[in-house]
mmCIF file of C-alpha atoms in Angstrom:
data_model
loop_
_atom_site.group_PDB
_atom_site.id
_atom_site.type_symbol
_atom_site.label_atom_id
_atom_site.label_comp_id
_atom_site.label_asym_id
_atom_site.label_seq_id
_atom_site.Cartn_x
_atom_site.Cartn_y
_atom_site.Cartn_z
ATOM 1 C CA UNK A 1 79.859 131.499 126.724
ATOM 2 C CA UNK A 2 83.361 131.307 129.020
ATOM 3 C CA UNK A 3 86.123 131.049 126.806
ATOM 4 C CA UNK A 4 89.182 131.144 129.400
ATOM 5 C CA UNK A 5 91.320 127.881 129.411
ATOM 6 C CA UNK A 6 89.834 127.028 132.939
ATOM 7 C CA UNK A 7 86.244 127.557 131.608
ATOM 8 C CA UNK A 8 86.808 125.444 128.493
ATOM 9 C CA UNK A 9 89.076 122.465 131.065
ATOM 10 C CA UNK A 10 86.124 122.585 133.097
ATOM 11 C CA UNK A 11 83.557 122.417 130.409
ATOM 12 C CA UNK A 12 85.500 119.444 128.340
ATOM 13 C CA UNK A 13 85.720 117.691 131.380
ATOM 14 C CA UNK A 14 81.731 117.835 132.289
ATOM 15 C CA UNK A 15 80.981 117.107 128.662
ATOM 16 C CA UNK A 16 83.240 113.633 128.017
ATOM 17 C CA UNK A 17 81.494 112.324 130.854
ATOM 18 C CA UNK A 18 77.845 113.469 130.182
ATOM 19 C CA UNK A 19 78.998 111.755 126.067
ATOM 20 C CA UNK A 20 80.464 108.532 127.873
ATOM 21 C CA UNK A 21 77.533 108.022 130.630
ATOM 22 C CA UNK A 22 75.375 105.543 128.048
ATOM 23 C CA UNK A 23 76.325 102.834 126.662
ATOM 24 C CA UNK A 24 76.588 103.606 122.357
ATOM 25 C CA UNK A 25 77.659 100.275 121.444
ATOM 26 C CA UNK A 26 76.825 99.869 117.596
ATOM 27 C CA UNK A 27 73.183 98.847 117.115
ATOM 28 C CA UNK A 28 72.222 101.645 120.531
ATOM 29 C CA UNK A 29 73.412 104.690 119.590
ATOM 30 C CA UNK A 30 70.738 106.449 120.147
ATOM 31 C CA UNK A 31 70.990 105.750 124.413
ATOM 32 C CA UNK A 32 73.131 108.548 123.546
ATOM 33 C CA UNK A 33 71.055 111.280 122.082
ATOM 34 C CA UNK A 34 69.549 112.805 125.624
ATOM 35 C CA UNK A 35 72.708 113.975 126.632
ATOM 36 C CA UNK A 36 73.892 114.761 123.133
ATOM 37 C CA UNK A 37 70.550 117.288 122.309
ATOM 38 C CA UNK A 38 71.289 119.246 125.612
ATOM 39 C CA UNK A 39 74.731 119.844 124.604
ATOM 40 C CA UNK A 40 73.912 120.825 121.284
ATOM 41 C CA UNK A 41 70.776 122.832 122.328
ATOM 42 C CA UNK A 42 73.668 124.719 124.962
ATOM 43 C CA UNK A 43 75.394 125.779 121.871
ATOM 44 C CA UNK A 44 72.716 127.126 120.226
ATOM 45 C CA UNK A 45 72.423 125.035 117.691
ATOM 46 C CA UNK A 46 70.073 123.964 114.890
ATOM 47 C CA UNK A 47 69.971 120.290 115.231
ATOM 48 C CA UNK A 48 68.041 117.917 112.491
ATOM 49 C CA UNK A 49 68.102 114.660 113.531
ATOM 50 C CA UNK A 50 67.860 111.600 110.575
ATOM 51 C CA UNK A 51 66.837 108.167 111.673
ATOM 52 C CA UNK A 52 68.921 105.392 109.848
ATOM 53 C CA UNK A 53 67.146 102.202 111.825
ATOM 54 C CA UNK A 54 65.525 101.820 114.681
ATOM 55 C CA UNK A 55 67.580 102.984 117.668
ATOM 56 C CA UNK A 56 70.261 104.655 115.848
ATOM 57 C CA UNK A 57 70.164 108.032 114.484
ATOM 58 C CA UNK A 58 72.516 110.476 112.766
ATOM 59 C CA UNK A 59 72.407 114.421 114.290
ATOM 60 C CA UNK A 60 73.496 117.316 112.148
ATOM 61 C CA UNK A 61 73.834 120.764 113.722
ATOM 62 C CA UNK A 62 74.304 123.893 112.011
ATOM 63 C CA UNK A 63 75.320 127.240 113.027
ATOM 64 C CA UNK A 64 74.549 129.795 110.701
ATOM 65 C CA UNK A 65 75.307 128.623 106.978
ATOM 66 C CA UNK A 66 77.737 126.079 107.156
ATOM 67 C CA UNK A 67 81.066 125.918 105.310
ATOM 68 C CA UNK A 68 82.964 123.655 107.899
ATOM 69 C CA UNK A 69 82.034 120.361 109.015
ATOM 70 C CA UNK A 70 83.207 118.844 111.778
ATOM 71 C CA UNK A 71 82.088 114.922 111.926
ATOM 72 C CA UNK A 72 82.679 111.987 113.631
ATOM 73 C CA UNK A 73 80.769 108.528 114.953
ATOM 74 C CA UNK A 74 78.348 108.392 117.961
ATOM 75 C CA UNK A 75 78.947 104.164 117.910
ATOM 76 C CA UNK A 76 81.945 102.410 120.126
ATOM 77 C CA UNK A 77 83.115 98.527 120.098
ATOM 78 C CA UNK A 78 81.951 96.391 122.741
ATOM 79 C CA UNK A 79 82.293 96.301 126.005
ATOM 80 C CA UNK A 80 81.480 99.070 127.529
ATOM 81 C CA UNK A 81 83.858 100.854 129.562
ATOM 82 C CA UNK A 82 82.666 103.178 132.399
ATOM 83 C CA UNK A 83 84.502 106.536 131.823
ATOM 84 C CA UNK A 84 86.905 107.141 135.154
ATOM 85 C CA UNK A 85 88.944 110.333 135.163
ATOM 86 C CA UNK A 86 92.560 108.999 136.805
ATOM 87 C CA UNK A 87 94.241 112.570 137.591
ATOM 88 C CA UNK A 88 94.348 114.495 134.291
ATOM 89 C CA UNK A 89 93.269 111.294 132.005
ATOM 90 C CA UNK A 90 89.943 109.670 130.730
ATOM 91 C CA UNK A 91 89.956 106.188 130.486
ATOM 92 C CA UNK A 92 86.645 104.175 129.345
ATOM 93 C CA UNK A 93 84.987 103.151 126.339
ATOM 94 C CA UNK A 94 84.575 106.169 123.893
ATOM 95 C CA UNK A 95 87.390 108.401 125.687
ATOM 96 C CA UNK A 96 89.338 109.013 122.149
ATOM 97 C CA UNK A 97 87.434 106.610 120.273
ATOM 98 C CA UNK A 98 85.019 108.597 119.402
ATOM 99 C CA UNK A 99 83.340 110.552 122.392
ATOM 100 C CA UNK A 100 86.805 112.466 122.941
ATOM 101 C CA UNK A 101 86.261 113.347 118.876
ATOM 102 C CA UNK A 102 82.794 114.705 119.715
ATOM 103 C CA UNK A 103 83.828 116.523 122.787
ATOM 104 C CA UNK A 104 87.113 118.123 121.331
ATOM 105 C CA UNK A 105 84.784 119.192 117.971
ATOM 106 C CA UNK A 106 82.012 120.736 119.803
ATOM 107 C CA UNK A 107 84.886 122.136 122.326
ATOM 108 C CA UNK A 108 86.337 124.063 119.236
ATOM 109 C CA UNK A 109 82.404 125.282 117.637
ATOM 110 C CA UNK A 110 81.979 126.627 120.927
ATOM 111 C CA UNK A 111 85.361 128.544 121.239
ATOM 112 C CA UNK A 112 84.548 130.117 117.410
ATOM 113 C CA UNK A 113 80.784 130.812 118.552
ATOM 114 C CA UNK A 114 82.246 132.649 121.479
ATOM 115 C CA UNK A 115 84.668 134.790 118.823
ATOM 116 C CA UNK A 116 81.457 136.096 117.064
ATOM 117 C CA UNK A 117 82.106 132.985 113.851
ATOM 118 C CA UNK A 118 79.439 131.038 112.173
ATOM 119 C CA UNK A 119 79.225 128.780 109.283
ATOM 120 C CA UNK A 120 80.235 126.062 111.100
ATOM 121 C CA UNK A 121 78.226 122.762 111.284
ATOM 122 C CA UNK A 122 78.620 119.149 113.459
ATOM 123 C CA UNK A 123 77.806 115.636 112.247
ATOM 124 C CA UNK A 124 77.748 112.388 114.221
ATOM 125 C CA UNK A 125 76.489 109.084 112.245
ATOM 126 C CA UNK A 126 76.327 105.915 113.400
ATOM 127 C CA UNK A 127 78.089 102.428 112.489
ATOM 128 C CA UNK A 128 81.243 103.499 111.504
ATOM 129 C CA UNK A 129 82.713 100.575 113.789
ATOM 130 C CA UNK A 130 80.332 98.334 111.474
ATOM 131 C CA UNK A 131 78.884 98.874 108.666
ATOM 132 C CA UNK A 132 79.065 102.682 107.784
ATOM 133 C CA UNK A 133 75.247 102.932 107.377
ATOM 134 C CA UNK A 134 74.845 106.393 109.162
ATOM 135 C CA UNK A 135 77.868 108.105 106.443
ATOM 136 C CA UNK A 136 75.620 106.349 103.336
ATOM 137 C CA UNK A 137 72.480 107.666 104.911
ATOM 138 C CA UNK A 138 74.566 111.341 105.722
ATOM 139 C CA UNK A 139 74.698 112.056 102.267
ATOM 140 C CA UNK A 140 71.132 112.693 102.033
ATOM 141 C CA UNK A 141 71.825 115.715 104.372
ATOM 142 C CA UNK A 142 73.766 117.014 100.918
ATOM 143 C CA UNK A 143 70.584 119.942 100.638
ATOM 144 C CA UNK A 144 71.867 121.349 103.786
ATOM 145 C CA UNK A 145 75.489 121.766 103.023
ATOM 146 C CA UNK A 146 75.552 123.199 99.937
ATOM 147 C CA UNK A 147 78.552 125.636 100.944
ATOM 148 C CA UNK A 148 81.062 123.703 102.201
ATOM 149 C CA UNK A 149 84.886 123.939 102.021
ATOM 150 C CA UNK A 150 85.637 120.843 104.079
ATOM 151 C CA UNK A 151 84.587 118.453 105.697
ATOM 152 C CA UNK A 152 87.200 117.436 108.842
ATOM 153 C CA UNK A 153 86.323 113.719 110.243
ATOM 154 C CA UNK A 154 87.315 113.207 114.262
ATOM 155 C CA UNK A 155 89.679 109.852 114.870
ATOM 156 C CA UNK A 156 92.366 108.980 116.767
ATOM 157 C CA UNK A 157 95.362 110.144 114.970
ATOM 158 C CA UNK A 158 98.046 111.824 117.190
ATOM 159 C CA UNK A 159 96.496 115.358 116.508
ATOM 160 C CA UNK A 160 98.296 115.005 112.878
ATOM 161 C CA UNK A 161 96.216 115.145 109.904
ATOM 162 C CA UNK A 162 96.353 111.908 108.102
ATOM 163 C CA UNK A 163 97.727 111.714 104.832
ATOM 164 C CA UNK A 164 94.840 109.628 103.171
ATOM 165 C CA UNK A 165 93.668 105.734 104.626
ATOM 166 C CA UNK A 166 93.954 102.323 102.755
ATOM 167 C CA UNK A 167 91.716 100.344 101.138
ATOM 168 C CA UNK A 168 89.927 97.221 102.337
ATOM 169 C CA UNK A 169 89.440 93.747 101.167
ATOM 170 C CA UNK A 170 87.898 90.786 102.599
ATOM 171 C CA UNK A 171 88.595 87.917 100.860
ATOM 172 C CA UNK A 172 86.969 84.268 101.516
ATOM 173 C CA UNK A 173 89.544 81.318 100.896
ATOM 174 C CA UNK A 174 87.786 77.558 100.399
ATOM 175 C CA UNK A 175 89.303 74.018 100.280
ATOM 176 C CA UNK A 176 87.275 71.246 99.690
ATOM 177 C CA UNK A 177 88.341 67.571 100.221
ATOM 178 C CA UNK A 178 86.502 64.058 100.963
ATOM 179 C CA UNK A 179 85.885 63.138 104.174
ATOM 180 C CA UNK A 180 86.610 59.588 105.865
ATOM 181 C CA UNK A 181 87.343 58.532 109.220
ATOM 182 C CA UNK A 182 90.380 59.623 111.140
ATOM 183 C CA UNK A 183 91.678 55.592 111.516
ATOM 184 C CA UNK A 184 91.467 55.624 107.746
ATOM 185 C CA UNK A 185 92.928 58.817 106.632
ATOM 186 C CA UNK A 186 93.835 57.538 102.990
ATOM 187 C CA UNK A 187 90.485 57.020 102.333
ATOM 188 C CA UNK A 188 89.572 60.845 102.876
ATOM 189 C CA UNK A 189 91.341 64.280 101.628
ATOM 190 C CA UNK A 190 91.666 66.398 103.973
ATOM 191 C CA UNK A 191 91.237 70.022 103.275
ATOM 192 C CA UNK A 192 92.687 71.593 105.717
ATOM 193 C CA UNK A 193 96.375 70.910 104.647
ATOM 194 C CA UNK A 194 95.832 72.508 101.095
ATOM 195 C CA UNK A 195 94.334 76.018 102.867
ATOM 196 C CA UNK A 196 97.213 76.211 105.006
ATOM 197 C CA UNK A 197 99.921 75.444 102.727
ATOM 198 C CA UNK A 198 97.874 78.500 100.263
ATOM 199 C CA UNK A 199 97.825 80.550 103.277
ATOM 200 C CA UNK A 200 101.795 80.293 103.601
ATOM 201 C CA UNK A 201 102.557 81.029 100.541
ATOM 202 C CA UNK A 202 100.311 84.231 100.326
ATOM 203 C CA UNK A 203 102.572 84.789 103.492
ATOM 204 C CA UNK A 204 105.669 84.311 101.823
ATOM 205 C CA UNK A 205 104.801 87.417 99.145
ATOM 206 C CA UNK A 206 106.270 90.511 99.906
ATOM 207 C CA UNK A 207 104.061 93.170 100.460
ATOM 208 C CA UNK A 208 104.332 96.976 99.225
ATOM 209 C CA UNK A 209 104.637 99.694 101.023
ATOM 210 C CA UNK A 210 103.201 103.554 99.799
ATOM 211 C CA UNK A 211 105.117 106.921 101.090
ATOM 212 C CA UNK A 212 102.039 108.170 102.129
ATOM 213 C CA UNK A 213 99.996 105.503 102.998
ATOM 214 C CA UNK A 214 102.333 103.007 104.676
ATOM 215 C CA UNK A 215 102.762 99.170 104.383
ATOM 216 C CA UNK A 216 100.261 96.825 102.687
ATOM 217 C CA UNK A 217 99.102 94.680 105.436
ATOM 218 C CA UNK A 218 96.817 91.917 105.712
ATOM 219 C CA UNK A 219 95.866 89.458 108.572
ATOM 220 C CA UNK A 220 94.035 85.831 108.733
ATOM 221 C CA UNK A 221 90.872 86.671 110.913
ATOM 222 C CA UNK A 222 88.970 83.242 110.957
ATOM 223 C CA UNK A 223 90.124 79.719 109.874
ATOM 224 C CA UNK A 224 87.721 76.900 110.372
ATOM 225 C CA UNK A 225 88.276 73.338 109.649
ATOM 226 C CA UNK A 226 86.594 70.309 110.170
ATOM 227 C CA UNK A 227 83.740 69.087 112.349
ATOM 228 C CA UNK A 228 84.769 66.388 114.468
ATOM 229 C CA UNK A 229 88.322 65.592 115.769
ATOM 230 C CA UNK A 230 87.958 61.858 114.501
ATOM 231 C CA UNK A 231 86.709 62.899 111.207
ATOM 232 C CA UNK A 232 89.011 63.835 108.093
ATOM 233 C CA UNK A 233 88.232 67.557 107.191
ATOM 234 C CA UNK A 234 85.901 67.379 103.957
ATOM 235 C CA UNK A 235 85.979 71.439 103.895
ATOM 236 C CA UNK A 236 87.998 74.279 105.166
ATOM 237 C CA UNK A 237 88.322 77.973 104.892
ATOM 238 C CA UNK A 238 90.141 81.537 105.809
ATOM 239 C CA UNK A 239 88.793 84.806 105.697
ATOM 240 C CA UNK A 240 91.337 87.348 105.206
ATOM 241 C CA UNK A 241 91.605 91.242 105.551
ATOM 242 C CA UNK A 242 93.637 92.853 103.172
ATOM 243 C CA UNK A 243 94.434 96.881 104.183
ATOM 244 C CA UNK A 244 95.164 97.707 100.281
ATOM 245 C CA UNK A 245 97.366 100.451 98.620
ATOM 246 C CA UNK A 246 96.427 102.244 95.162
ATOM 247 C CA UNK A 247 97.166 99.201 92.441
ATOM 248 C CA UNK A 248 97.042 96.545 94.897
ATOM 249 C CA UNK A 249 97.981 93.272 93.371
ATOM 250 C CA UNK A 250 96.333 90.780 96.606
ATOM 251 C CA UNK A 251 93.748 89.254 95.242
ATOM 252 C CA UNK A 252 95.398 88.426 91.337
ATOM 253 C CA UNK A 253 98.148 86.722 94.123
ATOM 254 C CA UNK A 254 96.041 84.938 95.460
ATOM 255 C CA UNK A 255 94.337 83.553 92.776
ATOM 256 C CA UNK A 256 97.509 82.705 91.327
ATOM 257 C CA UNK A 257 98.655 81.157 94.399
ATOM 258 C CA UNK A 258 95.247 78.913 95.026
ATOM 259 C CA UNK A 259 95.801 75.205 95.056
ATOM 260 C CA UNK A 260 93.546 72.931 92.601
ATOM 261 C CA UNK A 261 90.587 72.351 94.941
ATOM 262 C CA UNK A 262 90.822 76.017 95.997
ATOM 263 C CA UNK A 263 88.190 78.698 95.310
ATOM 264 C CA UNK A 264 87.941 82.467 96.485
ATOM 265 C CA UNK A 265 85.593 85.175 96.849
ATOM 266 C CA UNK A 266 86.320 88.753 96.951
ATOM 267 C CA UNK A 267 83.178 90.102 99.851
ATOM 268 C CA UNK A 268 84.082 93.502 100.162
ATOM 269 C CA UNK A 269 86.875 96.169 98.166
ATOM 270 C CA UNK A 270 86.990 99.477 99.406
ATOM 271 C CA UNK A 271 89.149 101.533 97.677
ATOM 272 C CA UNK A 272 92.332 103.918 99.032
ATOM 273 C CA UNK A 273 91.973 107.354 99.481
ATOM 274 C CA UNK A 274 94.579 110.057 99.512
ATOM 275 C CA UNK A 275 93.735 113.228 101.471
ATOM 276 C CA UNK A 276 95.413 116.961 100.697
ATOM 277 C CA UNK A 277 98.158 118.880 102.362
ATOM 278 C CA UNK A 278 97.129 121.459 104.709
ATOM 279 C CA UNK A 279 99.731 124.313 105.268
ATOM 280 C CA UNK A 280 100.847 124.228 108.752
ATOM 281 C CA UNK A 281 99.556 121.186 109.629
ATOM 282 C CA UNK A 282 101.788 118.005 110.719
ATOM 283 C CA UNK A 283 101.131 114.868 108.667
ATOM 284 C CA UNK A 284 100.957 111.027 108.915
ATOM 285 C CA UNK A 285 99.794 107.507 107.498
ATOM 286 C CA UNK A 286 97.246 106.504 109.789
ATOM 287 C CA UNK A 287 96.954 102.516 110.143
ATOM 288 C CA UNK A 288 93.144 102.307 110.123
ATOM 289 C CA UNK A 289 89.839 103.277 107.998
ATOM 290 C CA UNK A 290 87.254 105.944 108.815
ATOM 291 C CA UNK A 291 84.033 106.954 107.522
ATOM 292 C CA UNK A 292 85.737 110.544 105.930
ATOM 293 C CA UNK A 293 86.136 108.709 101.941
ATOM 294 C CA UNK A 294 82.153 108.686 101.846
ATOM 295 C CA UNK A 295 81.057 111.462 104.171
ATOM 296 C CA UNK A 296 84.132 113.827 101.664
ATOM 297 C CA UNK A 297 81.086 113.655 99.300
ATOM 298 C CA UNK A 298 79.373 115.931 101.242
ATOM 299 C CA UNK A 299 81.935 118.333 100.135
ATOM 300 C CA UNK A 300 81.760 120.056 96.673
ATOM 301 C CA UNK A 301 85.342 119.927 95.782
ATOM 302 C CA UNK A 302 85.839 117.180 98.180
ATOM 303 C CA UNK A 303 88.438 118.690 100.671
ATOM 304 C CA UNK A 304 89.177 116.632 103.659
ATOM 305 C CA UNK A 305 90.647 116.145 106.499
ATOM 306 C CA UNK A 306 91.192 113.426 109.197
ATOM 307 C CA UNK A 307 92.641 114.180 112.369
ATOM 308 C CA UNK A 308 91.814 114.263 116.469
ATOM 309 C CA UNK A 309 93.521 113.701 119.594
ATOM 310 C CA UNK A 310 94.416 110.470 121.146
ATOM 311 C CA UNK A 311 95.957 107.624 119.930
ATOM 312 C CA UNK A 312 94.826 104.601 117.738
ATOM 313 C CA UNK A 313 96.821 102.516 119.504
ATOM 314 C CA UNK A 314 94.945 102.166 122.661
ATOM 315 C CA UNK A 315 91.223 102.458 120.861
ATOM 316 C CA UNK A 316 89.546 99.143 120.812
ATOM 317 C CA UNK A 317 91.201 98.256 123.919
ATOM 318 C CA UNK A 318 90.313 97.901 127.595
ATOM 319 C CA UNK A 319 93.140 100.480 127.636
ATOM 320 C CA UNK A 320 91.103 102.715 125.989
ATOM 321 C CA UNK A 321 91.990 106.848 127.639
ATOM 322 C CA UNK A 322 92.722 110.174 126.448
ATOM 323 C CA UNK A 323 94.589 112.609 128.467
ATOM 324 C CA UNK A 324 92.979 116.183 129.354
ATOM 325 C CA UNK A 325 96.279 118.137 127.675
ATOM 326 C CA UNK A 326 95.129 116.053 124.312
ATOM 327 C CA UNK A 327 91.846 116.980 125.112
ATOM 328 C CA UNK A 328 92.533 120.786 124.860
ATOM 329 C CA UNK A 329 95.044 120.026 122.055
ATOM 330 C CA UNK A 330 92.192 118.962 119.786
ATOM 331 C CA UNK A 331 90.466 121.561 120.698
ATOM 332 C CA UNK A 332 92.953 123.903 119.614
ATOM 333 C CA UNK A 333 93.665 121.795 116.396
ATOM 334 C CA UNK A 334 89.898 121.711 115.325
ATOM 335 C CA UNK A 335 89.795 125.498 116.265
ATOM 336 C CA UNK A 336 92.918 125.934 113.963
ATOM 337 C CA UNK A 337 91.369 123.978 111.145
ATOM 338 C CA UNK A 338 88.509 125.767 111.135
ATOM 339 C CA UNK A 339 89.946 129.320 111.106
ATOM 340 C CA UNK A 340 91.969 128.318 107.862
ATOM 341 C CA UNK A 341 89.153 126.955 105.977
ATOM 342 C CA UNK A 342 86.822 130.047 107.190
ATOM 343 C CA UNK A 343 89.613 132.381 105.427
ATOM 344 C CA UNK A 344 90.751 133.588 108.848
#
């Protein structure tokens, strides 16, 4: 294997567009895999490949007996972007979100293969953008891993390593009324008014914020009301996401806050997760949640880390890049990483 910087440009370059050609929307990951086994067969690797549902299947490959993983997700949000290279920057669906993860992993395995390392190992699982069923189904890859120090998940994040992620809530908000028709209003109640009024109030409640983990945030995804514009509402309701911090007090709030014909129901709590200081290594709340609190299982003592190049702040959006220089920068950081949890 090259291992001079032009070498390791060029190869970067030919490998983010060979990861980006398909389309790995969640549901298809596995349009992906052709071009995924050649890359990981050119490394030499062992590859085991676990189905999870039709069409979508996790890959773990292991060089040597593995004490760091490197992971991250072969799925992408909709639509589909057709990578471009613009000068030195990637833009398309996947660039840093998260075929610039896989690229800048694999980027750093080869440039420790090349210095004579092993123990090193690479994960990619599907629906992380979903519903995390590749990380559940990862865990049954525990036999394999028995000798890990850490596991380090690929996102977005600056090229800092995040200091942990927040929990997640969704909450369902109801209102019930009567309905009538819209020339007799008083002979209805309309449920509508009620939800919103609830909904200001939870608005109204200052929210905490956690040194580490950042602000408690939470945002009004649907609200539906109604059937018919000349019909009184007999039913409305909100579904909420709640980003949560350790102790988070949301839901008793909101319970507290409900009006009379109000009822709510908690669909999914994820906890918060903190992740450890690495020496040398720059550190930052991250504003979004990752498959790394159930794939840190994998781990026997649980060390983590999250951490990549690019930016959050442009995944998810038909904005989506990732510059070259950020490219190579994960490269090094992975390569860095690695070194320090290999005892080098």
């Amino acid at each position: 294997m090259n291992a001079t910087p032009a070498d390791l440009r060029s190869w970067l370059t030919g490998s983010l567009r060979r990861l980006c050609a398909q389309e790995t929307t969640s549901g298809r990951e596995d349009a992906g895999l052709p071009e995924l086994r050649k890359l990981l067969r050119e490394l030499g690797a062992t590859v085991v490949e676990q189905p999870v549902a039709e069409g979508r299947t996790n890959v773990l490959a292991t060089w040597g007996r593995p004490r760091v993983l490197f992971s991250t997700h072969l799925d992408t949000v909709p639509p589909h972007l057709p990578l471009r290279l613009e000068g030195e920057v990637f833009h398309g669906r996947g660039a840093c979100d998260a075929k610039g993860q896989v690229a800048a992993q694999l980027g750093a395995v080869r440039t420790l293969l090349a210095e004579g390392r092993e123990g090193l190992a690479w994960l990619g699982v599907v629906g992380e953008e979903t519903d995390s069923a590749g990380a559940t189904a990862a865990l049954g890859l525990a036999d394999r891993l028995r000798d890990l120090r850490v596991l380090i998940n690929g996102e977005p994040t600056d090229l800092k390593l995040a200091t942990g992620q927040r929990g997640a809530q969704h909450l369902h908000l109801r209102c019930v009324g009567r309905a009538a028709h819209s020339g007799s209003p008083e002979l209805g109640r309309d449920a509508a008014w009620p939800l919103l009024d609830w909904l200001q109030r939870l608005r109204d409640q200052a929210r905490p914020v956690d040194p580490a983990l950042g602000p408690e945030v939470w945002n009004l995804g649907i609200l539906h009301a109604g059937e018919a514009l000349n019909s009184i509402p007999a039913s409305a309701e909100a579904r909420l996401m709640i980003r949560t911090l350790p102790g988070s007090t949301f839901v008793d709030e909101a319970r507290r806050l409900a009006p009379p014909e109000g009822t709510l129901a908690l669909t999914l709590d994820e906890p918060p997760d903190r992740y450890p200081e690495i020496p040398g290594f720059e550190r930052a709340p991250m504003p979004f949640g990752s498959d790394a609190p159930t794939l840190r299982a994998l781990v026997p003592d649980r060390t983590v880390v999250l951490a990549g190049p690019g930016s959050i702040r442009v995944a998810h959006t038909l904005e989506e890049r990732l510059s070259l220089a950020d490219l190579e920068a994960g490269v090094e950081l992975n390569h860095r990483l690695a070194l320090h949890f290999l005892g080098d």
